Coordinates of C-alpha atoms and ligand atoms in Angstrom, one line a residue:
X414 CA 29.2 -82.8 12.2
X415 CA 33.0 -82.5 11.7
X416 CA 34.7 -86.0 12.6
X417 CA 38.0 -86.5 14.2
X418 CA 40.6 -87.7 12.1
X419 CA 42.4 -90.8 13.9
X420 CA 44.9 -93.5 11.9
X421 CA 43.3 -91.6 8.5
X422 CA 39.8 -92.4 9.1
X423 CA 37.0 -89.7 10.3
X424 CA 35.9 -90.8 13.8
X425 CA 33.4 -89.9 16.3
X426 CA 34.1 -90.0 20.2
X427 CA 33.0 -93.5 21.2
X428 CA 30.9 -91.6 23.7
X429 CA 29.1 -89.9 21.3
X430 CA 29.9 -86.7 22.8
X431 CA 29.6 -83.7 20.7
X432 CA 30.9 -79.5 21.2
X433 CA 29.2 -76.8 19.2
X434 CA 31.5 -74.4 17.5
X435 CA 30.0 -71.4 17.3
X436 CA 30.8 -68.1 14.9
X437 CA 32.1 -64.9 17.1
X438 CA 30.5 -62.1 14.5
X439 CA 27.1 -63.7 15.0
X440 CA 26.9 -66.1 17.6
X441 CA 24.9 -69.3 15.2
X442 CA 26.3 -72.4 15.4
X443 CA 29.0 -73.5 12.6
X444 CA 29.4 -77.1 13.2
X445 CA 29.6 -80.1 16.0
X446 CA 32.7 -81.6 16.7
X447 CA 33.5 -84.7 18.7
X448 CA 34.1 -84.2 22.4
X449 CA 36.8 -87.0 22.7
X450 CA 37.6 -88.3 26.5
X451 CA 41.0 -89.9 27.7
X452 CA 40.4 -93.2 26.1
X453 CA 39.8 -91.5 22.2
X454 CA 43.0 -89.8 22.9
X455 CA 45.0 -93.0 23.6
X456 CA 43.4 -94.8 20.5
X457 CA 44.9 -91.6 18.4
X458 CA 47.9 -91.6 20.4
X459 CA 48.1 -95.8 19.1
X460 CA 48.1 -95.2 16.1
X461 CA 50.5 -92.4 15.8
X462 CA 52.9 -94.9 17.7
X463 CA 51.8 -97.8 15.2
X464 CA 52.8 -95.5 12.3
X465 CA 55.7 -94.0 13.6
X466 CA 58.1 -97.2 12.4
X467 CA 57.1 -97.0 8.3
X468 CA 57.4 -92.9 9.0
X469 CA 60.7 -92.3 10.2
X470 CA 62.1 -95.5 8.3
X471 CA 60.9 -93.7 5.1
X472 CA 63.9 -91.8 3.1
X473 CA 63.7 -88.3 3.4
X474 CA 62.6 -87.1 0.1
X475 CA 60.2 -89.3 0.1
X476 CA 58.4 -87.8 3.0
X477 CA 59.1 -84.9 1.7
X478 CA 57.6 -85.5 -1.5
X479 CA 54.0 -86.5 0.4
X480 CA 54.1 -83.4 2.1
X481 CA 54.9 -81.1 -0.9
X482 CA 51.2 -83.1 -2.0
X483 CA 49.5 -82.2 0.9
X484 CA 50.3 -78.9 0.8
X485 CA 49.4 -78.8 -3.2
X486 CA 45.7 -79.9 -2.0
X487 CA 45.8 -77.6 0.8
X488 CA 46.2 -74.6 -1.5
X489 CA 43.6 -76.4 -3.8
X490 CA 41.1 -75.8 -1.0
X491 CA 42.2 -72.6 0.2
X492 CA 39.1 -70.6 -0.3
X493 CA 37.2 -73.2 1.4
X494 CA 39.2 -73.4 4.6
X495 CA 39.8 -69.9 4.8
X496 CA 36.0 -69.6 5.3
X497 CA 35.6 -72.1 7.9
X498 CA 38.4 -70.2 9.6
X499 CA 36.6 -66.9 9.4
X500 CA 33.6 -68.7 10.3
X501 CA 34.7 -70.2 13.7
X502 CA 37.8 -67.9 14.8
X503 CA 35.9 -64.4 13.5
X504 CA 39.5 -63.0 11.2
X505 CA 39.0 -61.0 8.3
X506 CA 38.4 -63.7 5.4
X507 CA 41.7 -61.8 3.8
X508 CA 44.1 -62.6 7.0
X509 CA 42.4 -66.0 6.9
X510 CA 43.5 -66.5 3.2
X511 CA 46.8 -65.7 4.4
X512 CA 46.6 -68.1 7.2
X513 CA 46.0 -71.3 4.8
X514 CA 48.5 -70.1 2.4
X515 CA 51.4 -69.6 5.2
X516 CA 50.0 -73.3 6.7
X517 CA 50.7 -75.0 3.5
X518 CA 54.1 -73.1 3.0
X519 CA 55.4 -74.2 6.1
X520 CA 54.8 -78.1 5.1
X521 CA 56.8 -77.0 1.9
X522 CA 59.5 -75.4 3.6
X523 CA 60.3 -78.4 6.1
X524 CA 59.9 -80.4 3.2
X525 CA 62.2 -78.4 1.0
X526 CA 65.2 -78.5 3.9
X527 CA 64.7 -82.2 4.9
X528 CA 64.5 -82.8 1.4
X529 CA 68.0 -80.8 0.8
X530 CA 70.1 -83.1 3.2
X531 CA 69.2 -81.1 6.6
X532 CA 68.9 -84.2 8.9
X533 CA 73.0 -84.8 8.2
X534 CA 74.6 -85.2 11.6
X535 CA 78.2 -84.5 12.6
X536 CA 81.7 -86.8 12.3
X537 CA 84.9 -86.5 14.4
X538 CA 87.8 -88.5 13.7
X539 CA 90.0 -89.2 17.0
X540 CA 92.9 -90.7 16.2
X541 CA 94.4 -90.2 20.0
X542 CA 91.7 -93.4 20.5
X543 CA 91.8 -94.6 17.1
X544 CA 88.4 -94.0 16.7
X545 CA 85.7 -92.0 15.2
X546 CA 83.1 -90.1 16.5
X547 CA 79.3 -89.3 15.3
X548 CA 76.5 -87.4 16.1
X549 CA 73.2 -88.9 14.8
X550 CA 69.9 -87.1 15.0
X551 CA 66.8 -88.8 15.3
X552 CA 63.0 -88.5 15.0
X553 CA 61.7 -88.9 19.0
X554 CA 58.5 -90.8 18.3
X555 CA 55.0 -89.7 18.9
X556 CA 54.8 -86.0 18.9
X557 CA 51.7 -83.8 21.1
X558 CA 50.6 -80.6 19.3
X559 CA 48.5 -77.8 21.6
X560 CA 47.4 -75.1 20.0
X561 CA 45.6 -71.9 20.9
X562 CA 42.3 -70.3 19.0
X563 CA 44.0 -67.3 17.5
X564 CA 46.0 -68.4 14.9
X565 CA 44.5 -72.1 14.8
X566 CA 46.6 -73.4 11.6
X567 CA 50.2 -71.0 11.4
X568 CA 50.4 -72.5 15.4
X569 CA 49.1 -75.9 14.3
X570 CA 51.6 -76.2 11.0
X571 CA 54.4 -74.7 13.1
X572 CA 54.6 -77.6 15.1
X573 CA 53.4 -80.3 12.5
X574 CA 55.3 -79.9 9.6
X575 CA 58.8 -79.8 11.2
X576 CA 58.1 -82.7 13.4
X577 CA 56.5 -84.6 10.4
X578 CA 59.5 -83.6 8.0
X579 CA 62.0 -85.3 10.5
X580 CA 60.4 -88.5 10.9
X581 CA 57.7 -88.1 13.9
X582 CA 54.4 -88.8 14.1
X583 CA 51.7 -86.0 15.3
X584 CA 48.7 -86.3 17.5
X585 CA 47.5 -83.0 17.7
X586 CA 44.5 -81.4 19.7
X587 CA 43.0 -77.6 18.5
X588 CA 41.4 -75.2 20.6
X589 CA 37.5 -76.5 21.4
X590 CA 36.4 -73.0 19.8
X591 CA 38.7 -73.8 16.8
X592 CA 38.7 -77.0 15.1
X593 CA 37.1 -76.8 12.5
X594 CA 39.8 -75.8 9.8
X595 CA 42.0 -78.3 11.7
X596 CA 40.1 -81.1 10.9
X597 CA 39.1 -79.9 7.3
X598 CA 43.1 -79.8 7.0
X599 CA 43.9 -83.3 8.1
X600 CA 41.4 -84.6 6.0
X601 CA 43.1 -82.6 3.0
X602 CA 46.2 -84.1 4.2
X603 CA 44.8 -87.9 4.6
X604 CA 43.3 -87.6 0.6
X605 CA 46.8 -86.4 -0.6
X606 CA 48.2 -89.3 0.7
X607 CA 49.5 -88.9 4.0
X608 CA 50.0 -92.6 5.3
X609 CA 46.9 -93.7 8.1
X610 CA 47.9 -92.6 11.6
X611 CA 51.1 -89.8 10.7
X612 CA 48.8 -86.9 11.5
X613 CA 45.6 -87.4 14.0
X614 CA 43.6 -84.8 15.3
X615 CA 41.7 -85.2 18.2
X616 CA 38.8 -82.8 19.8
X617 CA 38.2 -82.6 23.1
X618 CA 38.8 -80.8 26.5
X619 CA 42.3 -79.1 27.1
X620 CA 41.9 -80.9 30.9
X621 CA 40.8 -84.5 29.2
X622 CA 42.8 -84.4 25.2
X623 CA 45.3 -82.3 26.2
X624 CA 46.4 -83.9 30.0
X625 CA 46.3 -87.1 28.5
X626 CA 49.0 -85.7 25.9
X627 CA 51.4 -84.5 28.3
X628 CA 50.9 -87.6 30.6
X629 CA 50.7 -90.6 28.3
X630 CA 54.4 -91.7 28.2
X631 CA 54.0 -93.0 24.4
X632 CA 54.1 -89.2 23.7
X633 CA 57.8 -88.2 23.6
X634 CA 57.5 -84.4 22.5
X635 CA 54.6 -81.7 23.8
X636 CA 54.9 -78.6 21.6
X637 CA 52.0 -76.4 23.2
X638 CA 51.5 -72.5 22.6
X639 CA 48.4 -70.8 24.8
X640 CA 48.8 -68.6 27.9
X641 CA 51.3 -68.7 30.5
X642 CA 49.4 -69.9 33.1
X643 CA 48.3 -73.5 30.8
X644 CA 52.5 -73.4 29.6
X645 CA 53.3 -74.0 33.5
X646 CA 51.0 -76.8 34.1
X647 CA 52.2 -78.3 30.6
X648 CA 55.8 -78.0 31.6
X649 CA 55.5 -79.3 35.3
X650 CA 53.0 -82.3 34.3
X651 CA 55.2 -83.2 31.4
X652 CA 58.5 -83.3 34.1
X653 CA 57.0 -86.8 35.7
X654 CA 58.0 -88.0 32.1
X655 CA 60.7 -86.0 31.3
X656 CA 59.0 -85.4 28.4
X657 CA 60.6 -82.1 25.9
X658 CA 58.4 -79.5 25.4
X659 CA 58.5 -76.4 23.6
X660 CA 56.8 -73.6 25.0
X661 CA 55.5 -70.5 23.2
X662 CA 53.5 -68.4 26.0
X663 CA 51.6 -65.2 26.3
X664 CA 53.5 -61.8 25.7
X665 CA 53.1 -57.8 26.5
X666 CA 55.6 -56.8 23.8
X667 CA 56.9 -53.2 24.5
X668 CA 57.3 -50.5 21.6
X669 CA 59.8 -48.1 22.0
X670 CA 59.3 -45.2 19.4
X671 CA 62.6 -42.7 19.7
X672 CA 62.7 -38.9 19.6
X673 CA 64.3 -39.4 15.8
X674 CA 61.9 -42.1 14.7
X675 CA 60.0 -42.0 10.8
X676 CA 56.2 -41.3 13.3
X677 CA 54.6 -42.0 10.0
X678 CA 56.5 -45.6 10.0
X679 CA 56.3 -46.6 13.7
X680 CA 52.8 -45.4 13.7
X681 CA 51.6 -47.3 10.7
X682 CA 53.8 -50.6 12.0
X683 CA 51.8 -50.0 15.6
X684 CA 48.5 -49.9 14.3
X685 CA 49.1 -53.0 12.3
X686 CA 50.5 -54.7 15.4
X687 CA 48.1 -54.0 17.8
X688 CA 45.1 -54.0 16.1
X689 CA 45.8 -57.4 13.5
X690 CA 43.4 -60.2 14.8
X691 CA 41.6 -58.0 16.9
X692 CA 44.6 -57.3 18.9
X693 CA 44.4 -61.2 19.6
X694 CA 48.0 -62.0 18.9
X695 CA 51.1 -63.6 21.3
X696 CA 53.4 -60.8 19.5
X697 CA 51.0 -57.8 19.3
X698 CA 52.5 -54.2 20.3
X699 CA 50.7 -54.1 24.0
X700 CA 52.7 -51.0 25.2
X701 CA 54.4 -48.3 23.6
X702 CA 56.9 -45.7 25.1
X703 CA 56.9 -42.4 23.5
X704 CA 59.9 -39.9 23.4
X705 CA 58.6 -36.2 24.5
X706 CA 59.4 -34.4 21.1
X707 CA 57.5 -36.7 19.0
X708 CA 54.3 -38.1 21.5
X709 CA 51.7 -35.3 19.9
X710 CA 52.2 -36.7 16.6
X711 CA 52.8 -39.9 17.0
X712 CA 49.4 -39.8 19.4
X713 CA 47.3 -38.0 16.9
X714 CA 48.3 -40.5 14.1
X715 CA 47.8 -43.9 16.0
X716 CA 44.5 -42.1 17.6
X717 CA 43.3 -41.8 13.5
X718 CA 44.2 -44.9 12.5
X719 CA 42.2 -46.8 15.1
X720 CA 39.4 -44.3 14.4
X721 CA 39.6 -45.2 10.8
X722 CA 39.7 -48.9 10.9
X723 CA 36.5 -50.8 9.6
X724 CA 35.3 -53.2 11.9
X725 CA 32.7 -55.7 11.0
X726 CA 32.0 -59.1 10.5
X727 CA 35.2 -61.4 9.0
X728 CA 33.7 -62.5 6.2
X729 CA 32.8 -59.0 4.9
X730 CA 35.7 -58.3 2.3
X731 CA 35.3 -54.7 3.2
X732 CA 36.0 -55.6 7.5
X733 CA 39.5 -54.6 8.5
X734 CA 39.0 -56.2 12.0
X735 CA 36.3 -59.0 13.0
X736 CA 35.0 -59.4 16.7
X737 CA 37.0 -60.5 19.5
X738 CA 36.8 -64.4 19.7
X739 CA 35.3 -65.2 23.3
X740 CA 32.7 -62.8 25.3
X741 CA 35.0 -63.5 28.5
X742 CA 38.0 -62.0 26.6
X743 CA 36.1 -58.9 25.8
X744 CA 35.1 -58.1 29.1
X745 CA 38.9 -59.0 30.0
X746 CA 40.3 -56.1 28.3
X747 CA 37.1 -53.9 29.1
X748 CA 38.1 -54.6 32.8
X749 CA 42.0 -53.7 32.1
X750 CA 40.5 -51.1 30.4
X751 CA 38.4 -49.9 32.7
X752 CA 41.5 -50.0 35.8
X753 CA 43.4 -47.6 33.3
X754 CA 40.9 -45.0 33.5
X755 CA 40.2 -45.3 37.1
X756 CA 43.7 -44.6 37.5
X757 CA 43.4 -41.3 35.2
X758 CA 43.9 -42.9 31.8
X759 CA 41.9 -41.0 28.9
X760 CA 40.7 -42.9 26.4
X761 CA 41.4 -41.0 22.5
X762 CA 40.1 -43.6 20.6
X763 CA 37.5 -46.4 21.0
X764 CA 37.0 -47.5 24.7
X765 CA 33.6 -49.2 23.7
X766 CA 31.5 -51.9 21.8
X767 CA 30.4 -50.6 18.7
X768 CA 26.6 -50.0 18.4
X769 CA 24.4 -50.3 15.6
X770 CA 23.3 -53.4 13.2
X771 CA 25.3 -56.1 13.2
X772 CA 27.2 -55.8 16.6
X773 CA 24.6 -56.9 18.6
X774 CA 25.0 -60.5 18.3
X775 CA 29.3 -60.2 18.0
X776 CA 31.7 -59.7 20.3
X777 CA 33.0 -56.9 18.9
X778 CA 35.1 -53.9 20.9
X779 CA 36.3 -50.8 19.2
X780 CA 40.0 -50.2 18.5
X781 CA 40.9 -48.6 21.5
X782 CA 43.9 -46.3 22.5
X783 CA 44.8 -45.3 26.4
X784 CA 47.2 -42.4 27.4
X785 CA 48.3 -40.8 30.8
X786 CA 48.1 -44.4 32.3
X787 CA 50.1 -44.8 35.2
X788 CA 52.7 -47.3 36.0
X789 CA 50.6 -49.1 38.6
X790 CA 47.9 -49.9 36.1
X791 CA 47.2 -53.5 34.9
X792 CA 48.0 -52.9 31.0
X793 CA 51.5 -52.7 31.6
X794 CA 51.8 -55.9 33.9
X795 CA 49.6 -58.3 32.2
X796 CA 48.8 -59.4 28.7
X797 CA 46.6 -57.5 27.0
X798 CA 44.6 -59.6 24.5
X799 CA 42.4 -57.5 22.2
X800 CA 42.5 -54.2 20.5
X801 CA 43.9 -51.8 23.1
X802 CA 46.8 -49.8 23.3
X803 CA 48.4 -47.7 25.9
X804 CA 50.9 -45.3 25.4
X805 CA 53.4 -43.6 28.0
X806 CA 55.3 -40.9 27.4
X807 CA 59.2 -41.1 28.3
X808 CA 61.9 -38.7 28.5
X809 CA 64.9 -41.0 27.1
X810 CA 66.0 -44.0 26.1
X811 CA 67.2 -45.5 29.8
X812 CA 63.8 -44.8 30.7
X813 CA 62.7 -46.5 27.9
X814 CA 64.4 -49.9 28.4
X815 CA 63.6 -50.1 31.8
X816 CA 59.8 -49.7 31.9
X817 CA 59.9 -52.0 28.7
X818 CA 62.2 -54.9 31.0
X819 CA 59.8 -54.2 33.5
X820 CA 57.4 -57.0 32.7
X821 CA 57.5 -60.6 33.5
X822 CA 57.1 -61.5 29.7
X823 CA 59.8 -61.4 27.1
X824 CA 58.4 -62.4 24.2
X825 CA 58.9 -59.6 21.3
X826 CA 60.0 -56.1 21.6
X827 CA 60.0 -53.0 19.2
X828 CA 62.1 -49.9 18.5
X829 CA 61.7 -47.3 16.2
X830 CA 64.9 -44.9 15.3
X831 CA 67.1 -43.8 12.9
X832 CA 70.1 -44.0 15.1
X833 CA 72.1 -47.1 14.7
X834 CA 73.5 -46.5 17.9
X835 CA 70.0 -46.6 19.7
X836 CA 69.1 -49.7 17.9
X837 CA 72.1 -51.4 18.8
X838 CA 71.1 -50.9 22.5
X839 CA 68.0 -52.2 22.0
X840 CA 69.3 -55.3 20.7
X841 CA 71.6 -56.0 23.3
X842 CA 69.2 -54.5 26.3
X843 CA 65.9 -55.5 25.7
X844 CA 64.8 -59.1 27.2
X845 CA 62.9 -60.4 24.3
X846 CA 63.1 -63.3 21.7
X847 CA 62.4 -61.2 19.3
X848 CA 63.6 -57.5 18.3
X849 CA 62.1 -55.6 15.1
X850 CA 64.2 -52.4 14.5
X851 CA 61.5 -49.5 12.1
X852 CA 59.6 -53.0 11.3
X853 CA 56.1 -54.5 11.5
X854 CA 55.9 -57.0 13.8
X855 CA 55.9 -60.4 11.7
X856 CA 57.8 -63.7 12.9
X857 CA 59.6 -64.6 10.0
X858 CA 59.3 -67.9 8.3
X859 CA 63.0 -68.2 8.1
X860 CA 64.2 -67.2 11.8
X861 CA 63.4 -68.8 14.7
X862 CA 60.4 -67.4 17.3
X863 CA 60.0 -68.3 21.0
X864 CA 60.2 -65.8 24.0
X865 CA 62.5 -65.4 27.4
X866 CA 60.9 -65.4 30.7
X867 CA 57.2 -66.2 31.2
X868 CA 57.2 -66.0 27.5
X869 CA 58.0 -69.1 26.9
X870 CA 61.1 -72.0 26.3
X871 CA 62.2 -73.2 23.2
X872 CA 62.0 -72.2 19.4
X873 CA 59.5 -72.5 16.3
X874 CA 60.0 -71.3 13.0
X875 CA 63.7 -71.5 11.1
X876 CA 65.4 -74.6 10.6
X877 CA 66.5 -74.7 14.0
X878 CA 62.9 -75.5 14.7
X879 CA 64.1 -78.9 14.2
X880 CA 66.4 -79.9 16.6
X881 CA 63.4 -79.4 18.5
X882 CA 61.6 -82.6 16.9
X883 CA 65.0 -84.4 17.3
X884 CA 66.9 -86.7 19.5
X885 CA 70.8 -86.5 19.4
X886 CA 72.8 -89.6 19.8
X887 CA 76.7 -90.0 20.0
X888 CA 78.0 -93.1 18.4
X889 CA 81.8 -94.4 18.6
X890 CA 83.2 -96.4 15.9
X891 CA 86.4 -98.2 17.2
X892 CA 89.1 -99.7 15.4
X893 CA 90.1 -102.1 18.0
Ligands
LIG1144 P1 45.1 -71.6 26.6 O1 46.3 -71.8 27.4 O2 43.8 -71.4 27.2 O3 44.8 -72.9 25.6 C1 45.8 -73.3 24.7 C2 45.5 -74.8 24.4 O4 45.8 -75.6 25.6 C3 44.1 -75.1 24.0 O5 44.1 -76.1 23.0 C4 43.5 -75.7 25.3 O6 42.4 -76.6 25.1 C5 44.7 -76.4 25.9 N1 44.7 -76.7 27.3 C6 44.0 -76.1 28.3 N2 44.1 -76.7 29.5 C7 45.0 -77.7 29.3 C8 45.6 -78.7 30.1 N3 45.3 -78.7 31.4 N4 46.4 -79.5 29.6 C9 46.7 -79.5 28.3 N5 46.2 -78.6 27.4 C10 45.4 -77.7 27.9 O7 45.4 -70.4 25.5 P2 44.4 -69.7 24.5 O8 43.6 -68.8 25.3 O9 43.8 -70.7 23.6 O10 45.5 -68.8 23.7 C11 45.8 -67.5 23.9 C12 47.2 -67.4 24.6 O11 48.2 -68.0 23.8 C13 47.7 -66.0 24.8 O12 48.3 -65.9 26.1 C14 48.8 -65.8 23.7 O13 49.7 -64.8 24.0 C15 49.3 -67.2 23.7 N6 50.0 -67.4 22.4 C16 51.4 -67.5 22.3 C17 52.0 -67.6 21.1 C18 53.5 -67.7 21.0 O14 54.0 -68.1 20.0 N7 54.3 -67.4 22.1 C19 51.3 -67.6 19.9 C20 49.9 -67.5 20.0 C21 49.3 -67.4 21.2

């Protein structure tokens, strides 16, 4: 059994309470973790507070230079993690290689800046009260990280390593199908000399681990990312504390491919988009709007990319996408699925669960794309999570923009087009966090990431990420 890690030492629940994590390609178990209650949660949440002091107090590069460590051992291990990720999330062992690498890169980049001098505040002389002015920025105290199973460790390091860089001191609780690479990572991080009680992870129920997070007043920050639905409890539990919290919610990103759009570009970039994790992403391409002159091809091209994608178990080299993660989200987006052809929509691609040997056991669906769906249709009003795509075709751009503003998210958003003019509208117009102009749709390391609307409040990612681990304070120093 995988232990919890809690002030640096590996810890069971003290009622002995175990979960099984099981492997979404074949359904065996992987591991056991500890199914922590309330009380295991405040004993992690204890010592994150009792380390806090020695954390924050420590000089900058100093912290830095024990996180630069930890990541060093991460990427020591990388093969090994990436497997237990495979293992219990179901990724392709390649994207899973990627995810370790970008987990450790994040602990050097919030290294690197705190390391450089970011935490500098602001002065202001003002002689009109002879006086000066300062702005001081501080580390808050016990942070709460709640993170979602599709991208356990980028979602778990993009919280962790800024707060940690600043000063704070994480208690963070993965996904019950998830943990395992989580608590392989803290344990990385413990033997490369991360100080006892900086980073705890604890196991557990979202309604037991994760409540107690929000509510415990010790707990000064929440940074959560999982659906929309769990990002409004989080924000109205967390208000009877005033506790911060950044949000980063679901998403139905619109794509908006123009009548002079590179079809070869937008299609490869789509395909990439929608089907990457087994369309399991917050940022995936969910709809796409078509210009008239260019649907056919654009159609014909999408439709043979998903037929051409090898699907098969994640830790086959030769898989290009693994199962879905849970059996209820399959039949989700076979019931969205299933609305969108009852309404006329005709599947071109996909539409099914694979058959033959090694599906049986998985939860795997076929990369699936939708057309002649009408606007009433769930696919374009809810989130989408898993490999299906459905494509309208537009006349124009206005038309564009408003079917793609016409959902409640805002999370990313996508246009294709050589006209500067077009793109430019698309920048200002479209209600998104995010806007990739003739680009694949990867958050950037260096920018920051967070979506309007029921997408979600607050940023990750950039070095603005880090105002959101910090408390400002105005000081006055008086001459008289
Ligand atoms: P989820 O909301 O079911 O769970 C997320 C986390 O919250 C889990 O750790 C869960 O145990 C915990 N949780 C559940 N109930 C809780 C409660 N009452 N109090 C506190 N914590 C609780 O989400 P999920 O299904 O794991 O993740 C998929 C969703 O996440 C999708 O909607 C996706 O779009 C979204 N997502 C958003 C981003 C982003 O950056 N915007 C990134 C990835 C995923």
């Amino acid at each position: 059994m995988a232990l919890m890690n809690i002030n640096g030492q590996p810890v069971a629940a003290a009622s002995g309470a175990t979960m099984e994590v099981r492997n979404p390609a074949t359904g065996e178990v992987v591991d056991s973790v500890p199914k922590a209650d309330a009380e295991d949660t405040r004993k992690a949440i204890a010592a994150a507070a009792a380390a806090f002091p020695a954390w924050s107090g420590m000089p900058a590069h100093k912290r830095a230079s024990i996180l630069n460590k930890c990541a060093a051992h991460v990427r020591d291990h990388l093969e090994e993690v990436a497997k237990l990720l495979t293992a219990e999330q179901g990724k392709p062992i390649r994207d899973s290689h990627i995810e370790v690498d970008r987990f450790a890169a994040a602990i050097e980049q919030y290294a690197g800046l705190v390391a450089g001098g970011a935490l500098h505040g602001e002065q202001m002389s003002l002689p009109q009260y002879k006086a000066m002015g300062l702005v001081v920025r501080r580390p808050m105290g016990v942070v709460g990280a709640i993170i979602p199973w599709n991208f356990p460790l980028t979602l778990f390091s993009s919280k962790m390593a800024p707060a940690l860089a600043v000063g704070n001191t994480v208690v963070a609780k993965p996904a019950s199908t998830t943990p395992l690479a989580t608590l392989r990572l803290a344990e990385l991080m413990t033997e490369a000399g991360l100080p006892a009680g900086v980073l705890n992870v604890v196991t557990g129920p979202g309604n037991v681990v994760g409540e107690e997070l929000i509510r415990n007043p010790v707990v000064r920050k929440i940074g959560f990312t999982g659906e929309t639905v769990t990002g409004k409890h989080v924000m109205a539990a967390a208000a009877d504390e005033i506790k911060r919290v950044t949000l980063e919610l679901g998403g139905s990103d619109p794509a908006i491919i123009c009548d002079d759009a590179d079809v070869e570009l937008a299609a490869k970039s789509i395909a990439i988009g929608r089907f990457f994790n087994a369309g399991q992403a917050c940022l995936a391409v969910k709809r796409v709007y078509v210009m008239e002159s260019v649907a056919d091809e654009f159609i014909e091209k999408i439709t043979g990319r998903a037929q051409r994608l090898k699907v098969g178990n994640g830790s086959d080299t030769a898989s290009q996408m693994g199962p879905m993660h849970t059996a209820g989200g399959r039949e989700g987006i076979e019931a969205q699925l299933k609305d969108a052809v009852d309404r006329g929509g005709k599947v071109l691609a996909g539409g099914k669960r694979p058959e033959g040997d090694g599906f049986d056991k998985g939860f795997y669906f076929e990369p699936t794309v939708v057309v002649n769906v009408p606007d009433e249709a769930r696919v374009w009003k809810e989130e989408t999570f898993g490999p299906l795509l459905p494509i309208m075709v537009v006349k124009d751009l206005n038309e564009a923009l408003q079917k793609a503003n016409s959902s409640e998210y805002g999370l990313g958003s996508s246009i294709f087009t050589r006209d500067f003019a077009k793109a430019q509208r698309a920048i200002d117009e479209l209600d998104a966090g995010y806007t990739w102009v003739n680009s694949i749709q990867v958050a950037y390391d260096e920018l920051p990431f967070g979506g309007a609307k029921h997408s979600g409040y607050g940023k990750e990612h950039g070095s603005e990420v880090m105002d959101y681990y910090l408390e400002e304070k105005s000081v006055i120093l008086a001459g008289v």
